[in-house]
Amino acid sequence: MVFDIDMIKSVYAAFPGRIAAARKAEGRPLTLTEKILYAHLSEGEASEKHERGVSYVDFKPDRVAMQDATAQMALLQFMQAGRSKVAVPSTVHCDHLIQAEVGANPDLAKAKDKNREVYDFLSSVSNKYGLGFWKPGAGIIHQVVLENYAFPGGMMIGTDSHTPNAGGLGMVAIGVGGADACDVMAGLPWELKFPKLIGVKLTGKLSGWTSAKDVILKVAGILTVKGGTGCIVEYFGEGAQSLSATGKGTICNMGAEIGATTSIFGYDEKSEAYLRGTDRSEIADLANGIREHLTGDPEVYASPEDYFNEVIEINLSELEPHVNGPFTPDLAWPLSKFAAAVKENDWPQKLEVGLIGSCTNSSYEDISRAASLAQQAVDKKLKAKSEFTITPGSEQVRFTVERDGFLGIFENMGGVVLANACGPCIGQWARHGADKQEKNSIITSFNRNFAKRADGNPNTHSFVASPEVVTALAIAGDLTFNPMTDTLTNEDGQQVKLEEPAGLELPVKGFAVEDAGYQEPAKDGSTVEVKVAPDSERLQLLEPFQPWEGTDLKGLKLLIKAKGKCTTDHISMAGPWLRYRGHLDNISNNLLIGAVNFFNDATNKVKNQLDGSYGEVPDVQRQYKLHNIGTVVVGDENYGEGSSREHAAMEPRFLGVRAILVKSFARIHETNLKKQGMLALTFDNPADYDLIQEDDALDIIGLDNFAPGNPLTVVCNHSDGSKDEIKVNHTYNAGQIRWFKAGSALNLVKENAI
């Protein structure tokens, strides 16, 4: 048993009283989201009403989960916090550092050798501080969490933006940066702006080619990549209850692509079946005892417009399979219109690779439905015309689907099974020929499809669909193929049609695994030594950031004015840079190398105001740091969308950037900047973005009166002697301003521990 049943009993015991107090405070029925949030408020706040989208509230999460790429920095920070053991159940999952190249076994063996130093560090630091450790090959964090740790009504934070996957089992699970995780592991409350609520009412029932993935692809098309910012999305209705628990997880997982804080479904018979199917009947029994608290009140769902800030309704019986992309996960195309879109936009029609699996779609149900199509291909004498890869989500799923013959079916079709790891989904893909940067198309069942994300090629047109649609299109090798209506020519020259996919939500024989890959922490970690070699290029002990000097910031140089979409992949790329996630100095060499410079439309080429030359962003910034000159980064809308990686905030802080000034922020990135003691500012008038010039020296005025709700002023001193004064806003509360003044949130944590 890896889950903490006593902790869950304690959470459930508090539910009735907390929810009664919340009803009294709100004076009305409650949504499921509100019930769980109120049940996890810190002491003293549970009986007070909190204004959505306005109030900052302290919560007490039940657990923390971290993947290996972000865990390195999070645990390096925790080592500075002065604590001897984590205060809440916490785990580390080794899934990000395994590169897909040949196949599961050789790729895993290579990763263990290549990353031995990092794995040894994570294993030893977990042992020392009481964290559970999931070894490389055990699986992708979100699938492992869903199978082992997620429970209805719980609250979890995780250092990965797709942590909301656990919402499929009714958990408020939120992606955060490592500094947030550090706080919770140190026993401190965790702060979040009380979210607004979006209700998605699902009616009808899925059938045929349509799957749970199509629900979130449809929602992404409606809300766009920033439509869920500051909101929790709650799914309800008869249609929601008809979806499998893992299908719900898929929907919640990809809620990160609309910027949502998290997404959630209520506890129902499908949830119970999954808990029992994954050897957690004890949790199911406890959940049944408070079942009425693990869903929204009936009055809420009867009149959702009265209780949610926004309501969307989708009839699953009418929902069509979707394909989203390219280059953004919210460009949604119903399958019936996708072929025309491919031709009209001159996207490469030939499909080079189809990839299924990942944390979003690697359940037993997903694999079995895709395998039913692969078996049809074999039976109907069809060979996959595209390359085809399968990424199992966990060793438990992999072992079970191999036992049940599904992996063999894929291999018969020409598929390659990859390691139980993130792989191509996060750019860990040694794709042959990608360096030629040829225009091509791939389709995946992953969650994110930004340019260059999967293979580093900006000309790879990446599309997102369900595993079933991906498999069918890989068989056809053609993006314009519609498996619902079109036929294919087999080896005998006959026209054959693929039948609707079929699968099972849970294995008839139950799940099985020989070695799940879990390491229990040492009972006493006081004698465990955590080694970090002084000359390591992978790991580096941290030094505290300097506190604010107590004055306005003047004479700052403009580092870059980023144009258009600037995600965390643009700010701090993944792929080959993952090897440096534990070494702040080395990874800072990728700072903003993917951002487009407004003044020359080039990437990684900015003006050095010290000598007028143009250089790479990190090199220019290091020159400013050498001369003790602070800088400002200017950005566009939804700056920092995408991954939760706090390196995108730590790198500019480490290299001497003092402020990020943008039209708007993605939630996680804004919080990460605040945690690291940086100024995260927004234009009061977005049009003032146009006033920023390439040679500007910038002053930030008003910091002596830095207070919640008080705007600041940025003075743009132009090279011709003229100047513009720009009003800028911020969302700092009193506690966050203390982070800024102390130099970082971690500095305050350490002070309180001494």
Tab-separated table of C-alpha atoms in Angstrom, residues 374-604:
chain	number	residue	atom	x	y	z
A	374	ALA	CA	-4.437	-2.172	-35.105
A	375	GLN	CA	-5.909	-5.685	-35.113
A	376	GLN	CA	-8.263	-4.659	-37.891
A	377	ALA	CA	-5.297	-3.417	-39.902
A	378	VAL	CA	-3.617	-6.800	-39.542
A	379	ASP	CA	-6.820	-8.716	-40.331
A	380	LYS	CA	-7.673	-6.525	-43.324
A	381	LYS	CA	-4.105	-6.733	-44.693
A	382	LEU	CA	-3.283	-3.095	-44.096
A	383	LYS	CA	0.196	-1.908	-43.173
A	384	ALA	CA	0.643	1.355	-41.324
A	385	LYS	CA	1.930	3.881	-43.859
A	386	SER	CA	3.220	6.178	-41.130
A	387	GLU	CA	5.685	5.462	-38.366
A	388	PHE	CA	3.738	4.521	-35.257
A	389	THR	CA	4.795	4.642	-31.600
A	390	ILE	CA	3.120	3.646	-28.355
A	391	THR	CA	4.029	5.178	-24.975
A	392	PRO	CA	2.510	3.297	-22.007
A	393	GLY	CA	1.712	5.515	-19.038
A	394	SER	CA	2.925	3.240	-16.278
A	395	GLU	CA	4.604	-0.093	-15.750
A	396	GLN	CA	1.314	-1.405	-14.390
A	397	VAL	CA	-0.510	-0.499	-17.589
A	398	ARG	CA	2.372	-1.708	-19.768
A	399	PHE	CA	2.609	-5.070	-18.013
A	400	THR	CA	-1.153	-5.555	-18.174
A	401	VAL	CA	-1.607	-4.629	-21.845
A	402	GLU	CA	1.352	-6.834	-22.767
A	403	ARG	CA	-0.216	-9.715	-20.825
A	404	ASP	CA	-3.477	-9.153	-22.678
A	405	GLY	CA	-1.756	-9.150	-26.090
A	406	PHE	CA	-2.231	-5.521	-27.103
A	407	LEU	CA	1.427	-4.624	-27.438
A	408	GLY	CA	1.935	-7.603	-29.723
A	409	ILE	CA	-0.896	-6.383	-31.920
A	410	PHE	CA	0.756	-2.976	-32.293
A	411	GLU	CA	4.066	-4.587	-33.155
A	412	ASN	CA	2.378	-6.723	-35.815
A	413	MET	CA	1.094	-3.502	-37.354
A	414	GLY	CA	4.612	-2.085	-37.383
A	415	GLY	CA	4.432	-0.081	-34.174
A	416	VAL	CA	7.311	0.611	-31.776
A	417	VAL	CA	6.711	0.501	-28.025
A	418	LEU	CA	8.575	3.243	-26.162
A	419	ALA	CA	9.529	3.459	-22.497
A	420	ASN	CA	7.004	4.310	-19.782
A	421	ALA	CA	7.993	7.960	-19.876
A	422	CYS	CA	7.082	11.337	-21.348
A	423	GLY	CA	9.357	11.012	-24.369
A	424	PRO	CA	8.213	12.822	-27.532
A	425	CYS	CA	5.428	14.638	-25.687
A	426	ILE	CA	7.984	16.924	-24.001
A	427	GLY	CA	10.644	17.002	-26.700
A	428	GLN	CA	12.548	13.953	-25.447
A	429	TRP	CA	12.561	12.452	-28.919
A	430	ALA	CA	15.695	11.772	-30.924
A	431	ARG	CA	13.721	11.980	-34.135
A	432	HIS	CA	15.909	11.133	-37.079
A	433	GLY	CA	15.990	13.860	-39.703
A	434	ALA	CA	14.390	16.558	-37.561
A	435	ASP	CA	17.553	18.625	-37.854
A	436	LYS	CA	16.828	19.108	-41.568
A	437	GLN	CA	13.816	21.196	-40.486
A	438	GLU	CA	11.671	19.907	-43.318
A	439	LYS	CA	7.985	20.729	-43.483
A	440	ASN	CA	6.039	17.680	-42.283
A	441	SER	CA	3.046	16.515	-40.255
A	442	ILE	CA	2.722	14.334	-37.175
A	443	ILE	CA	-0.330	13.524	-35.057
A	444	THR	CA	-0.347	12.538	-31.392
A	445	SER	CA	-2.695	11.697	-28.549
A	446	PHE	CA	-0.618	14.007	-26.360
A	447	ASN	CA	-1.764	17.331	-24.902
A	448	ARG	CA	0.498	20.046	-26.231
A	449	ASN	CA	1.622	20.805	-29.779
A	450	PHE	CA	3.533	24.086	-29.770
A	451	ALA	CA	6.036	24.625	-32.574
A	452	LYS	CA	9.331	22.758	-32.014
A	453	ARG	CA	8.006	21.082	-28.849
A	454	ALA	CA	8.111	17.442	-29.961
A	455	ASP	CA	11.211	17.276	-32.174
A	456	GLY	CA	12.782	20.743	-32.256
A	457	ASN	CA	11.719	21.299	-35.874
A	458	PRO	CA	9.723	24.543	-36.288
A	459	ASN	CA	8.246	23.148	-39.510
A	460	THR	CA	6.743	20.050	-37.933
A	461	HIS	CA	2.971	20.512	-38.043
A	462	SER	CA	1.802	18.735	-34.909
A	463	PHE	CA	-1.853	17.801	-34.445
A	464	VAL	CA	-3.667	16.370	-31.403
A	465	ALA	CA	-6.443	13.774	-31.444
A	466	SER	CA	-7.664	10.688	-29.604
A	467	PRO	CA	-5.558	7.487	-29.716
A	468	GLU	CA	-8.214	5.946	-31.960
A	469	VAL	CA	-8.073	8.715	-34.559
A	470	VAL	CA	-4.266	8.823	-34.379
A	471	THR	CA	-4.079	5.072	-35.004
A	472	ALA	CA	-6.490	5.242	-37.940
A	473	LEU	CA	-4.610	8.115	-39.574
A	474	ALA	CA	-1.270	6.356	-39.039
A	475	ILE	CA	-2.666	3.328	-40.846
A	476	ALA	CA	-3.762	5.556	-43.721
A	477	GLY	CA	-0.648	7.751	-43.704
A	478	ASP	CA	-2.828	10.638	-44.838
A	479	LEU	CA	-4.248	13.528	-42.801
A	480	THR	CA	-7.247	13.860	-45.120
A	481	PHE	CA	-8.433	10.321	-44.375
A	482	ASN	CA	-11.702	10.197	-42.441
A	483	PRO	CA	-12.038	6.734	-40.861
A	484	MET	CA	-15.747	7.293	-40.293
A	485	THR	CA	-16.485	7.532	-44.026
A	486	ASP	CA	-13.455	6.632	-46.161
A	487	THR	CA	-11.959	3.336	-47.314
A	488	LEU	CA	-8.353	2.174	-47.727
A	489	THR	CA	-6.677	-0.046	-50.300
A	490	ASN	CA	-5.165	-3.172	-48.765
A	491	GLU	CA	-2.299	-5.388	-49.948
A	492	ASP	CA	-4.663	-7.292	-52.247
A	493	GLY	CA	-5.907	-4.116	-53.886
A	494	GLN	CA	-9.271	-4.326	-52.149
A	495	GLN	CA	-11.135	-1.378	-50.657
A	496	VAL	CA	-11.630	-1.941	-46.921
A	497	LYS	CA	-13.173	0.188	-44.221
A	498	LEU	CA	-12.155	0.392	-40.576
A	499	GLU	CA	-14.919	-0.452	-38.137
A	500	GLU	CA	-15.580	1.532	-34.993
A	501	PRO	CA	-12.997	0.989	-32.244
A	502	ALA	CA	-13.914	-1.140	-29.238
A	503	GLY	CA	-12.249	-1.478	-25.864
A	504	LEU	CA	-12.617	-2.042	-22.142
A	505	GLU	CA	-12.450	0.505	-19.347
A	506	LEU	CA	-10.749	-1.969	-17.001
A	507	PRO	CA	-9.016	-5.313	-17.634
A	508	VAL	CA	-11.230	-8.354	-17.149
A	509	LYS	CA	-8.374	-10.174	-15.393
A	510	GLY	CA	-7.497	-7.114	-13.319
A	511	PHE	CA	-4.289	-5.132	-13.393
A	512	ALA	CA	-0.990	-6.933	-12.888
A	513	VAL	CA	2.625	-5.910	-12.433
A	514	GLU	CA	5.805	-7.653	-11.281
A	515	ASP	CA	7.785	-4.575	-10.216
A	516	ALA	CA	5.956	-1.252	-10.167
A	517	GLY	CA	9.239	0.591	-9.564
A	518	TYR	CA	8.489	2.123	-6.156
A	519	GLN	CA	11.108	2.852	-3.480
A	520	GLU	CA	9.863	3.368	0.073
A	521	PRO	CA	11.793	6.146	1.885
A	522	ALA	CA	14.128	5.341	4.753
A	523	LYS	CA	12.378	5.396	8.119
A	524	ASP	CA	15.193	7.529	9.509
A	525	GLY	CA	16.889	9.723	6.921
A	526	SER	CA	19.121	11.615	9.338
A	527	THR	CA	22.210	9.628	8.358
A	528	VAL	CA	21.558	9.677	4.619
A	529	GLU	CA	24.092	11.791	2.751
A	530	VAL	CA	22.974	13.763	-0.288
A	531	LYS	CA	25.933	14.175	-2.595
A	532	VAL	CA	26.318	16.950	-5.133
A	533	ALA	CA	29.745	17.093	-6.751
A	534	PRO	CA	31.168	20.641	-6.865
A	535	ASP	CA	32.203	20.168	-10.493
A	536	SER	CA	28.930	18.581	-11.638
A	537	GLU	CA	27.385	19.948	-14.815
A	538	ARG	CA	23.991	18.480	-13.915
A	539	LEU	CA	23.502	19.550	-10.283
A	540	GLN	CA	24.346	22.724	-8.403
A	541	LEU	CA	23.563	23.691	-4.817
A	542	LEU	CA	21.637	26.946	-4.619
A	543	GLU	CA	22.647	30.279	-3.179
A	544	PRO	CA	19.894	32.576	-1.840
A	545	PHE	CA	18.818	35.442	-4.072
A	546	GLN	CA	19.625	38.918	-2.791
A	547	PRO	CA	16.834	40.907	-1.092
A	548	TRP	CA	15.406	44.074	-2.614
A	549	GLU	CA	17.725	47.017	-2.082
A	550	GLY	CA	14.904	49.244	-0.805
A	551	THR	CA	14.838	51.753	-3.685
A	552	ASP	CA	13.124	52.296	-7.023
A	553	LEU	CA	14.808	50.440	-9.860
A	554	LYS	CA	16.393	52.857	-12.315
A	555	GLY	CA	18.529	52.554	-15.430
A	556	LEU	CA	17.300	49.083	-16.328
A	557	LYS	CA	18.002	47.948	-19.888
A	558	LEU	CA	15.477	46.287	-22.184
A	559	LEU	CA	16.626	42.702	-22.712
A	560	ILE	CA	13.942	41.648	-25.189
A	561	LYS	CA	10.494	42.707	-26.289
A	562	ALA	CA	8.936	39.333	-27.061
A	563	LYS	CA	6.474	39.236	-29.923
A	564	GLY	CA	3.360	37.059	-29.908
A	565	LYS	CA	3.096	33.689	-28.163
A	566	CYS	CA	5.800	33.241	-25.550
A	567	THR	CA	5.295	30.012	-23.616
A	568	THR	CA	7.546	28.468	-21.011
A	569	ASP	CA	8.982	26.430	-23.894
A	570	HIS	CA	10.105	29.699	-25.478
A	571	ILE	CA	11.480	31.006	-22.169
A	572	SER	CA	13.211	27.798	-21.052
A	573	MET	CA	13.205	25.017	-23.613
A	574	ALA	CA	12.937	21.359	-22.668
A	575	GLY	CA	14.333	18.617	-24.918
A	576	PRO	CA	18.146	18.454	-24.581
A	577	TRP	CA	18.044	21.178	-21.902
A	578	LEU	CA	16.362	18.810	-19.456
A	579	ARG	CA	19.802	17.517	-18.490
A	580	TYR	CA	20.515	20.834	-16.767
A	581	ARG	CA	17.311	21.141	-14.734
A	582	GLY	CA	19.308	20.726	-11.517
A	583	HIS	CA	22.002	23.238	-12.478
A	584	LEU	CA	20.699	26.780	-12.505
A	585	ASP	CA	23.792	28.354	-14.052
A	586	ASN	CA	24.003	25.919	-16.954
A	587	ILE	CA	20.313	25.850	-17.784
A	588	SER	CA	20.237	29.638	-17.780
A	589	ASN	CA	22.034	29.405	-21.109
A	590	ASN	CA	18.664	28.692	-22.714
A	591	LEU	CA	16.979	31.833	-21.375
A	592	LEU	CA	14.433	33.111	-23.900
A	593	ILE	CA	16.268	31.583	-26.851
A	594	GLY	CA	12.927	30.618	-28.387
A	595	ALA	CA	11.240	34.021	-28.016
A	596	VAL	CA	10.727	36.168	-31.103
A	597	ASN	CA	12.323	39.622	-30.855
A	598	PHE	CA	9.761	42.273	-31.799
A	599	PHE	CA	12.393	44.504	-33.396
A	600	ASN	CA	13.888	42.044	-35.888
A	601	ASP	CA	11.478	39.075	-35.967
A	602	ALA	CA	14.427	36.838	-35.057
A	603	THR	CA	14.828	34.308	-32.268
A	604	ASN	CA	17.777	34.480	-29.903
